[in-house]
Amino acid sequence: MEEFEERVTLAHRAQAVEELAALLADLSPPPSELATAQSLAVASNAPERGEATAIFGGTRREGAWSVPRHLRVTAFFGGVELDLRTARLPPGPVDLDVTATFGGVQVIVPPTLAVEVHGTAIFGGFEHMDRTSSTPDPDLPVVRIHGRAIFGGVSVETRLPGESSFQAHRRRRKDRRALRHAGRRSD
């Protein structure tokens, strides 16, 4: 506990990113983050184009599927769920062109995957997320989600591999509590 408090104090006093990096250099990531980083499988032979469509029904893609470089996703009075946690993604940008009309599209991503979201919602919702590096690695995938939601919704959720929506919610709530508790102790 003393080491933790000392590190928190030093982190608060840090004046540059390099100081924070040096402070964390001797720490190993938690096992859940190691598993997540290993789950980002890069596909060298991914198809160029593909589509996922749900019309008055549902479509779900999960597991070790190869994500095309350009994927058109359409939900019309239906739902599409794309689970990218263990999918094989091509290096560089992967574009998801999403249209949700009276339907919904849910994209599940691992915490280490870079994601950009740009969309328009008309009487609906389009969840925005921007989790990319200022200096992206061209060998790593970046998922770019763009499109429109008309009387529908597009959501992006971060989960660990194998984690259910309920488990992810409990984990995030526990992490927030621990952060609040650590913040009070450092004051």
PDB file of C-alpha atoms in Angstrom:
ATOM      1  CA  MET A   1       0.000   0.000   0.000  1.00  0.00           C
ATOM      2  CA  GLU A   2       2.895   2.334   0.767  1.00  0.00           C
ATOM      3  CA  GLU A   3       4.354   1.793  -2.704  1.00  0.00           C
ATOM      4  CA  PHE A   4       0.969   2.569  -4.274  1.00  0.00           C
ATOM      5  CA  GLU A   5       0.621   5.803  -2.305  1.00  0.00           C
ATOM      6  CA  GLU A   6       4.163   6.814  -3.219  1.00  0.00           C
ATOM      7  CA  ARG A   7       3.512   6.176  -6.912  1.00  0.00           C
ATOM      8  CA  VAL A   8       0.250   8.161  -6.805  1.00  0.00           C
ATOM      9  CA  THR A   9       2.052  11.081  -5.160  1.00  0.00           C
ATOM     10  CA  LEU A  10       4.823  10.985  -7.763  1.00  0.00           C
ATOM     11  CA  ALA A  11       2.238  10.763 -10.554  1.00  0.00           C
ATOM     12  CA  HIS A  12       0.491  13.891  -9.248  1.00  0.00           C
ATOM     13  CA  ARG A  13       3.814  15.745  -9.143  1.00  0.00           C
ATOM     14  CA  ALA A  14       4.895  14.655 -12.643  1.00  0.00           C
ATOM     15  CA  GLN A  15       5.469  17.525 -15.058  1.00  0.00           C
ATOM     16  CA  ALA A  16       5.920  15.489 -18.268  1.00  0.00           C
ATOM     17  CA  VAL A  17       4.699  12.292 -19.889  1.00  0.00           C
ATOM     18  CA  GLU A  18       8.228  10.904 -19.735  1.00  0.00           C
ATOM     19  CA  GLU A  19       8.137  11.123 -15.919  1.00  0.00           C
ATOM     20  CA  LEU A  20       4.900   9.105 -15.862  1.00  0.00           C
ATOM     21  CA  ALA A  21       6.339   6.534 -18.262  1.00  0.00           C
ATOM     22  CA  ALA A  22       9.412   6.121 -16.038  1.00  0.00           C
ATOM     23  CA  LEU A  23       7.147   5.731 -13.006  1.00  0.00           C
ATOM     24  CA  LEU A  24       5.249   2.870 -14.683  1.00  0.00           C
ATOM     25  CA  ALA A  25       8.175   1.219 -16.488  1.00  0.00           C
ATOM     26  CA  ASP A  26       8.734  -1.527 -13.907  1.00  0.00           C
ATOM     27  CA  LEU A  27       5.051  -2.518 -13.669  1.00  0.00           C
ATOM     28  CA  SER A  28       3.602  -5.382 -15.670  1.00  0.00           C
ATOM     29  CA  PRO A  29       0.066  -5.049 -17.076  1.00  0.00           C
ATOM     30  CA  PRO A  30      -2.742  -6.914 -15.301  1.00  0.00           C
ATOM     31  CA  PRO A  31      -3.531 -10.390 -16.737  1.00  0.00           C
ATOM     32  CA  SER A  32      -6.805  -9.161 -18.286  1.00  0.00           C
ATOM     33  CA  GLU A  33      -4.937  -6.525 -20.321  1.00  0.00           C
ATOM     34  CA  LEU A  34      -2.383  -9.100 -21.468  1.00  0.00           C
ATOM     35  CA  ALA A  35      -5.183 -11.338 -22.722  1.00  0.00           C
ATOM     36  CA  THR A  36      -6.791  -8.389 -24.507  1.00  0.00           C
ATOM     37  CA  ALA A  37      -3.574  -7.346 -26.227  1.00  0.00           C
ATOM     38  CA  GLN A  38      -3.038 -10.901 -27.434  1.00  0.00           C
ATOM     39  CA  SER A  39      -6.570 -11.031 -28.821  1.00  0.00           C
ATOM     40  CA  LEU A  40      -5.823  -8.386 -31.468  1.00  0.00           C
ATOM     41  CA  ALA A  41      -5.137 -10.821 -34.286  1.00  0.00           C
ATOM     42  CA  VAL A  42      -4.023  -9.144 -37.492  1.00  0.00           C
ATOM     43  CA  ALA A  43      -5.344 -10.669 -40.712  1.00  0.00           C
ATOM     44  CA  SER A  44      -2.996 -10.576 -43.652  1.00  0.00           C
ATOM     45  CA  ASN A  45      -5.568 -11.889 -46.127  1.00  0.00           C
ATOM     46  CA  ALA A  46      -8.747 -10.042 -45.088  1.00  0.00           C
ATOM     47  CA  PRO A  47     -11.321  -9.447 -47.819  1.00  0.00           C
ATOM     48  CA  GLU A  48     -11.512  -5.929 -49.258  1.00  0.00           C
ATOM     49  CA  ARG A  49     -15.318  -5.540 -48.938  1.00  0.00           C
ATOM     50  CA  GLY A  50     -18.169  -7.148 -47.074  1.00  0.00           C
ATOM     51  CA  GLU A  51     -21.556  -6.485 -45.583  1.00  0.00           C
ATOM     52  CA  ALA A  52     -23.713  -7.306 -42.583  1.00  0.00           C
ATOM     53  CA  THR A  53     -27.428  -6.718 -43.065  1.00  0.00           C
ATOM     54  CA  ALA A  54     -30.450  -7.183 -40.823  1.00  0.00           C
ATOM     55  CA  ILE A  55     -33.903  -6.435 -42.226  1.00  0.00           C
ATOM     56  CA  PHE A  56     -36.748  -7.261 -39.835  1.00  0.00           C
ATOM     57  CA  GLY A  57     -34.352  -9.601 -38.070  1.00  0.00           C
ATOM     58  CA  GLY A  58     -30.910  -9.862 -36.564  1.00  0.00           C
ATOM     59  CA  THR A  59     -27.326 -10.561 -37.567  1.00  0.00           C
ATOM     60  CA  ARG A  60     -24.473 -11.351 -35.235  1.00  0.00           C
ATOM     61  CA  ARG A  61     -20.786 -11.784 -36.036  1.00  0.00           C
ATOM     62  CA  GLU A  62     -18.442 -13.017 -33.325  1.00  0.00           C
ATOM     63  CA  GLY A  63     -15.436 -15.220 -32.790  1.00  0.00           C
ATOM     64  CA  ALA A  64     -12.373 -15.366 -35.029  1.00  0.00           C
ATOM     65  CA  TRP A  65     -13.932 -13.942 -38.178  1.00  0.00           C
ATOM     66  CA  SER A  66     -11.966 -11.922 -40.742  1.00  0.00           C
ATOM     67  CA  VAL A  67     -13.148  -8.332 -40.850  1.00  0.00           C
ATOM     68  CA  PRO A  68     -13.016  -6.812 -44.340  1.00  0.00           C
ATOM     69  CA  ARG A  69     -11.244  -3.503 -44.856  1.00  0.00           C
ATOM     70  CA  HIS A  70     -14.614  -1.925 -45.827  1.00  0.00           C
ATOM     71  CA  LEU A  71     -17.745  -3.316 -44.173  1.00  0.00           C
ATOM     72  CA  ARG A  72     -21.218  -1.979 -44.954  1.00  0.00           C
ATOM     73  CA  VAL A  73     -23.552  -2.522 -41.981  1.00  0.00           C
ATOM     74  CA  THR A  74     -27.304  -2.051 -42.425  1.00  0.00           C
ATOM     75  CA  ALA A  75     -30.003  -2.473 -39.786  1.00  0.00           C
ATOM     76  CA  PHE A  76     -33.530  -1.809 -41.068  1.00  0.00           C
ATOM     77  CA  PHE A  77     -36.170  -2.673 -38.463  1.00  0.00           C
ATOM     78  CA  GLY A  78     -33.596  -5.110 -37.100  1.00  0.00           C
ATOM     79  CA  GLY A  79     -30.326  -5.386 -35.238  1.00  0.00           C
ATOM     80  CA  VAL A  80     -26.678  -6.085 -36.037  1.00  0.00           C
ATOM     81  CA  GLU A  81     -24.075  -7.023 -33.430  1.00  0.00           C
ATOM     82  CA  LEU A  82     -20.415  -7.027 -34.452  1.00  0.00           C
ATOM     83  CA  ASP A  83     -18.044  -8.463 -31.859  1.00  0.00           C
ATOM     84  CA  LEU A  84     -14.473  -7.478 -32.752  1.00  0.00           C
ATOM     85  CA  ARG A  85     -12.812  -8.749 -29.554  1.00  0.00           C
ATOM     86  CA  THR A  86     -11.354 -11.891 -31.150  1.00  0.00           C
ATOM     87  CA  ALA A  87     -11.844 -10.990 -34.807  1.00  0.00           C
ATOM     88  CA  ARG A  88      -8.940 -10.888 -37.252  1.00  0.00           C
ATOM     89  CA  LEU A  89      -8.512  -7.305 -38.480  1.00  0.00           C
ATOM     90  CA  PRO A  90      -6.319  -6.108 -41.357  1.00  0.00           C
ATOM     91  CA  PRO A  91      -3.545  -3.652 -40.490  1.00  0.00           C
ATOM     92  CA  GLY A  92      -4.338   0.037 -40.929  1.00  0.00           C
ATOM     93  CA  PRO A  93      -7.804   1.566 -41.238  1.00  0.00           C
ATOM     94  CA  VAL A  94     -10.919  -0.630 -41.211  1.00  0.00           C
ATOM     95  CA  ASP A  95     -14.035   1.313 -42.268  1.00  0.00           C
ATOM     96  CA  LEU A  96     -17.499   0.381 -41.010  1.00  0.00           C
ATOM     97  CA  ASP A  97     -20.178   2.288 -42.948  1.00  0.00           C
ATOM     98  CA  VAL A  98     -23.219   1.991 -40.700  1.00  0.00           C
ATOM     99  CA  THR A  99     -26.878   2.735 -41.425  1.00  0.00           C
ATOM    100  CA  ALA A 100     -29.433   2.075 -38.687  1.00  0.00           C
ATOM    101  CA  THR A 101     -33.015   2.870 -39.696  1.00  0.00           C
ATOM    102  CA  PHE A 102     -35.607   1.909 -37.082  1.00  0.00           C
ATOM    103  CA  GLY A 103     -32.992  -0.558 -35.883  1.00  0.00           C
ATOM    104  CA  GLY A 104     -29.752  -0.806 -33.987  1.00  0.00           C
ATOM    105  CA  VAL A 105     -26.082  -1.605 -34.496  1.00  0.00           C
ATOM    106  CA  GLN A 106     -23.846  -2.593 -31.594  1.00  0.00           C
ATOM    107  CA  VAL A 107     -20.075  -2.835 -32.050  1.00  0.00           C
ATOM    108  CA  ILE A 108     -18.105  -4.541 -29.258  1.00  0.00           C
ATOM    109  CA  VAL A 109     -14.375  -3.763 -29.157  1.00  0.00           C
ATOM    110  CA  PRO A 110     -11.460  -4.798 -26.912  1.00  0.00           C
ATOM    111  CA  PRO A 111      -9.802  -2.054 -24.822  1.00  0.00           C
ATOM    112  CA  THR A 112      -6.587  -2.035 -26.883  1.00  0.00           C
ATOM    113  CA  LEU A 113      -8.237  -1.484 -30.275  1.00  0.00           C
ATOM    114  CA  ALA A 114      -8.028   2.049 -31.697  1.00  0.00           C
ATOM    115  CA  VAL A 115     -11.515   3.351 -32.591  1.00  0.00           C
ATOM    116  CA  GLU A 116     -12.841   6.512 -34.268  1.00  0.00           C
ATOM    117  CA  VAL A 117     -16.581   7.195 -34.521  1.00  0.00           C
ATOM    118  CA  HIS A 118     -18.248   9.896 -36.620  1.00  0.00           C
ATOM    119  CA  GLY A 119     -21.947   9.761 -37.353  1.00  0.00           C
ATOM    120  CA  THR A 120     -25.232  11.571 -37.585  1.00  0.00           C
ATOM    121  CA  ALA A 121     -28.354  10.785 -35.593  1.00  0.00           C
ATOM    122  CA  ILE A 122     -31.811  11.881 -36.697  1.00  0.00           C
ATOM    123  CA  PHE A 123     -34.430  10.983 -34.071  1.00  0.00           C
ATOM    124  CA  GLY A 124     -31.986   8.371 -32.856  1.00  0.00           C
ATOM    125  CA  GLY A 125     -28.582   7.971 -31.234  1.00  0.00           C
ATOM    126  CA  PHE A 126     -25.044   7.626 -32.508  1.00  0.00           C
ATOM    127  CA  GLU A 127     -22.527   6.990 -29.734  1.00  0.00           C
ATOM    128  CA  HIS A 128     -19.236   8.743 -30.360  1.00  0.00           C
ATOM    129  CA  MET A 129     -15.854   7.417 -29.243  1.00  0.00           C
ATOM    130  CA  ASP A 130     -12.379   8.535 -30.197  1.00  0.00           C
ATOM    131  CA  ARG A 131      -9.619   6.299 -28.932  1.00  0.00           C
ATOM    132  CA  THR A 132      -6.685   6.631 -31.291  1.00  0.00           C
ATOM    133  CA  SER A 133      -3.037   7.526 -30.967  1.00  0.00           C
ATOM    134  CA  SER A 134      -1.710  10.836 -32.237  1.00  0.00           C
ATOM    135  CA  THR A 135       1.020   8.781 -33.938  1.00  0.00           C
ATOM    136  CA  PRO A 136      -0.780   5.645 -35.183  1.00  0.00           C
ATOM    137  CA  ASP A 137       1.180   2.489 -35.956  1.00  0.00           C
ATOM    138  CA  PRO A 138       0.471   1.518 -39.617  1.00  0.00           C
ATOM    139  CA  ASP A 139       0.805  -2.175 -38.709  1.00  0.00           C
ATOM    140  CA  LEU A 140      -2.046  -2.030 -36.168  1.00  0.00           C
ATOM    141  CA  PRO A 141      -5.748  -1.868 -37.044  1.00  0.00           C
ATOM    142  CA  VAL A 142      -7.831   1.279 -36.530  1.00  0.00           C
ATOM    143  CA  VAL A 143     -11.607   0.834 -36.719  1.00  0.00           C
ATOM    144  CA  ARG A 144     -13.365   3.873 -38.190  1.00  0.00           C
ATOM    145  CA  ILE A 145     -17.141   3.811 -37.732  1.00  0.00           C
ATOM    146  CA  HIS A 146     -19.177   6.337 -39.683  1.00  0.00           C
ATOM    147  CA  GLY A 147     -22.732   6.606 -40.910  1.00  0.00           C
ATOM    148  CA  ARG A 148     -26.201   7.523 -39.782  1.00  0.00           C
ATOM    149  CA  ALA A 149     -28.909   6.484 -37.356  1.00  0.00           C
ATOM    150  CA  ILE A 150     -32.449   7.431 -38.318  1.00  0.00           C
ATOM    151  CA  PHE A 151     -35.006   6.475 -35.664  1.00  0.00           C
ATOM    152  CA  GLY A 152     -32.363   3.957 -34.611  1.00  0.00           C
ATOM    153  CA  GLY A 153     -29.130   3.673 -32.700  1.00  0.00           C
ATOM    154  CA  VAL A 154     -25.440   2.899 -33.088  1.00  0.00           C
ATOM    155  CA  SER A 155     -23.433   2.033 -29.979  1.00  0.00           C
ATOM    156  CA  VAL A 156     -19.822   1.068 -29.316  1.00  0.00           C
ATOM    157  CA  GLU A 157     -19.007  -0.883 -26.157  1.00  0.00           C
ATOM    158  CA  THR A 158     -15.607  -1.823 -24.779  1.00  0.00           C
ATOM    159  CA  ARG A 159     -15.390  -5.297 -23.230  1.00  0.00           C
ATOM    160  CA  LEU A 160     -12.685  -7.792 -22.390  1.00  0.00           C
ATOM    161  CA  PRO A 161     -12.684 -11.075 -24.363  1.00  0.00           C
ATOM    162  CA  GLY A 162     -15.312 -13.453 -22.980  1.00  0.00           C
ATOM    163  CA  GLU A 163     -16.880 -10.744 -20.827  1.00  0.00           C
ATOM    164  CA  SER A 164     -20.665 -10.285 -20.891  1.00  0.00           C
ATOM    165  CA  SER A 165     -22.328  -6.882 -20.912  1.00  0.00           C
ATOM    166  CA  PHE A 166     -23.308  -7.344 -17.256  1.00  0.00           C
ATOM    167  CA  GLN A 167     -19.771  -8.362 -16.244  1.00  0.00           C
ATOM    168  CA  ALA A 168     -18.321  -5.347 -18.100  1.00  0.00           C
ATOM    169  CA  HIS A 169     -20.741  -3.042 -16.286  1.00  0.00           C
ATOM    170  CA  ARG A 170     -19.767  -4.527 -12.898  1.00  0.00           C
ATOM    171  CA  ARG A 171     -16.031  -4.263 -13.722  1.00  0.00           C
ATOM    172  CA  ARG A 172     -16.327  -0.597 -14.775  1.00  0.00           C
ATOM    173  CA  ARG A 173     -18.349   0.231 -11.657  1.00  0.00           C
ATOM    174  CA  LYS A 174     -15.766  -1.487  -9.440  1.00  0.00           C
ATOM    175  CA  ASP A 175     -12.927   0.388 -11.209  1.00  0.00           C
ATOM    176  CA  ARG A 176     -14.704   3.740 -10.716  1.00  0.00           C
ATOM    177  CA  ARG A 177     -15.169   3.017  -7.009  1.00  0.00           C
ATOM    178  CA  ALA A 178     -11.500   2.073  -6.629  1.00  0.00           C
ATOM    179  CA  LEU A 179     -10.464   5.273  -8.411  1.00  0.00           C
ATOM    180  CA  ARG A 180     -12.678   7.430  -6.186  1.00  0.00           C
ATOM    181  CA  HIS A 181     -11.351   5.644  -3.111  1.00  0.00           C
ATOM    182  CA  ALA A 182      -7.717   6.080  -4.231  1.00  0.00           C
ATOM    183  CA  GLY A 183      -8.394   9.756  -4.959  1.00  0.00           C
ATOM    184  CA  ARG A 184      -9.713  10.345  -1.441  1.00  0.00           C
ATOM    185  CA  ARG A 185      -6.719   8.582   0.137  1.00  0.00           C
ATOM    186  CA  SER A 186      -4.169  10.692  -1.781  1.00  0.00           C
ATOM    187  CA  ASP A 187      -5.695  13.984  -0.525  1.00  0.00           C
TER     188      ASP A 187
END
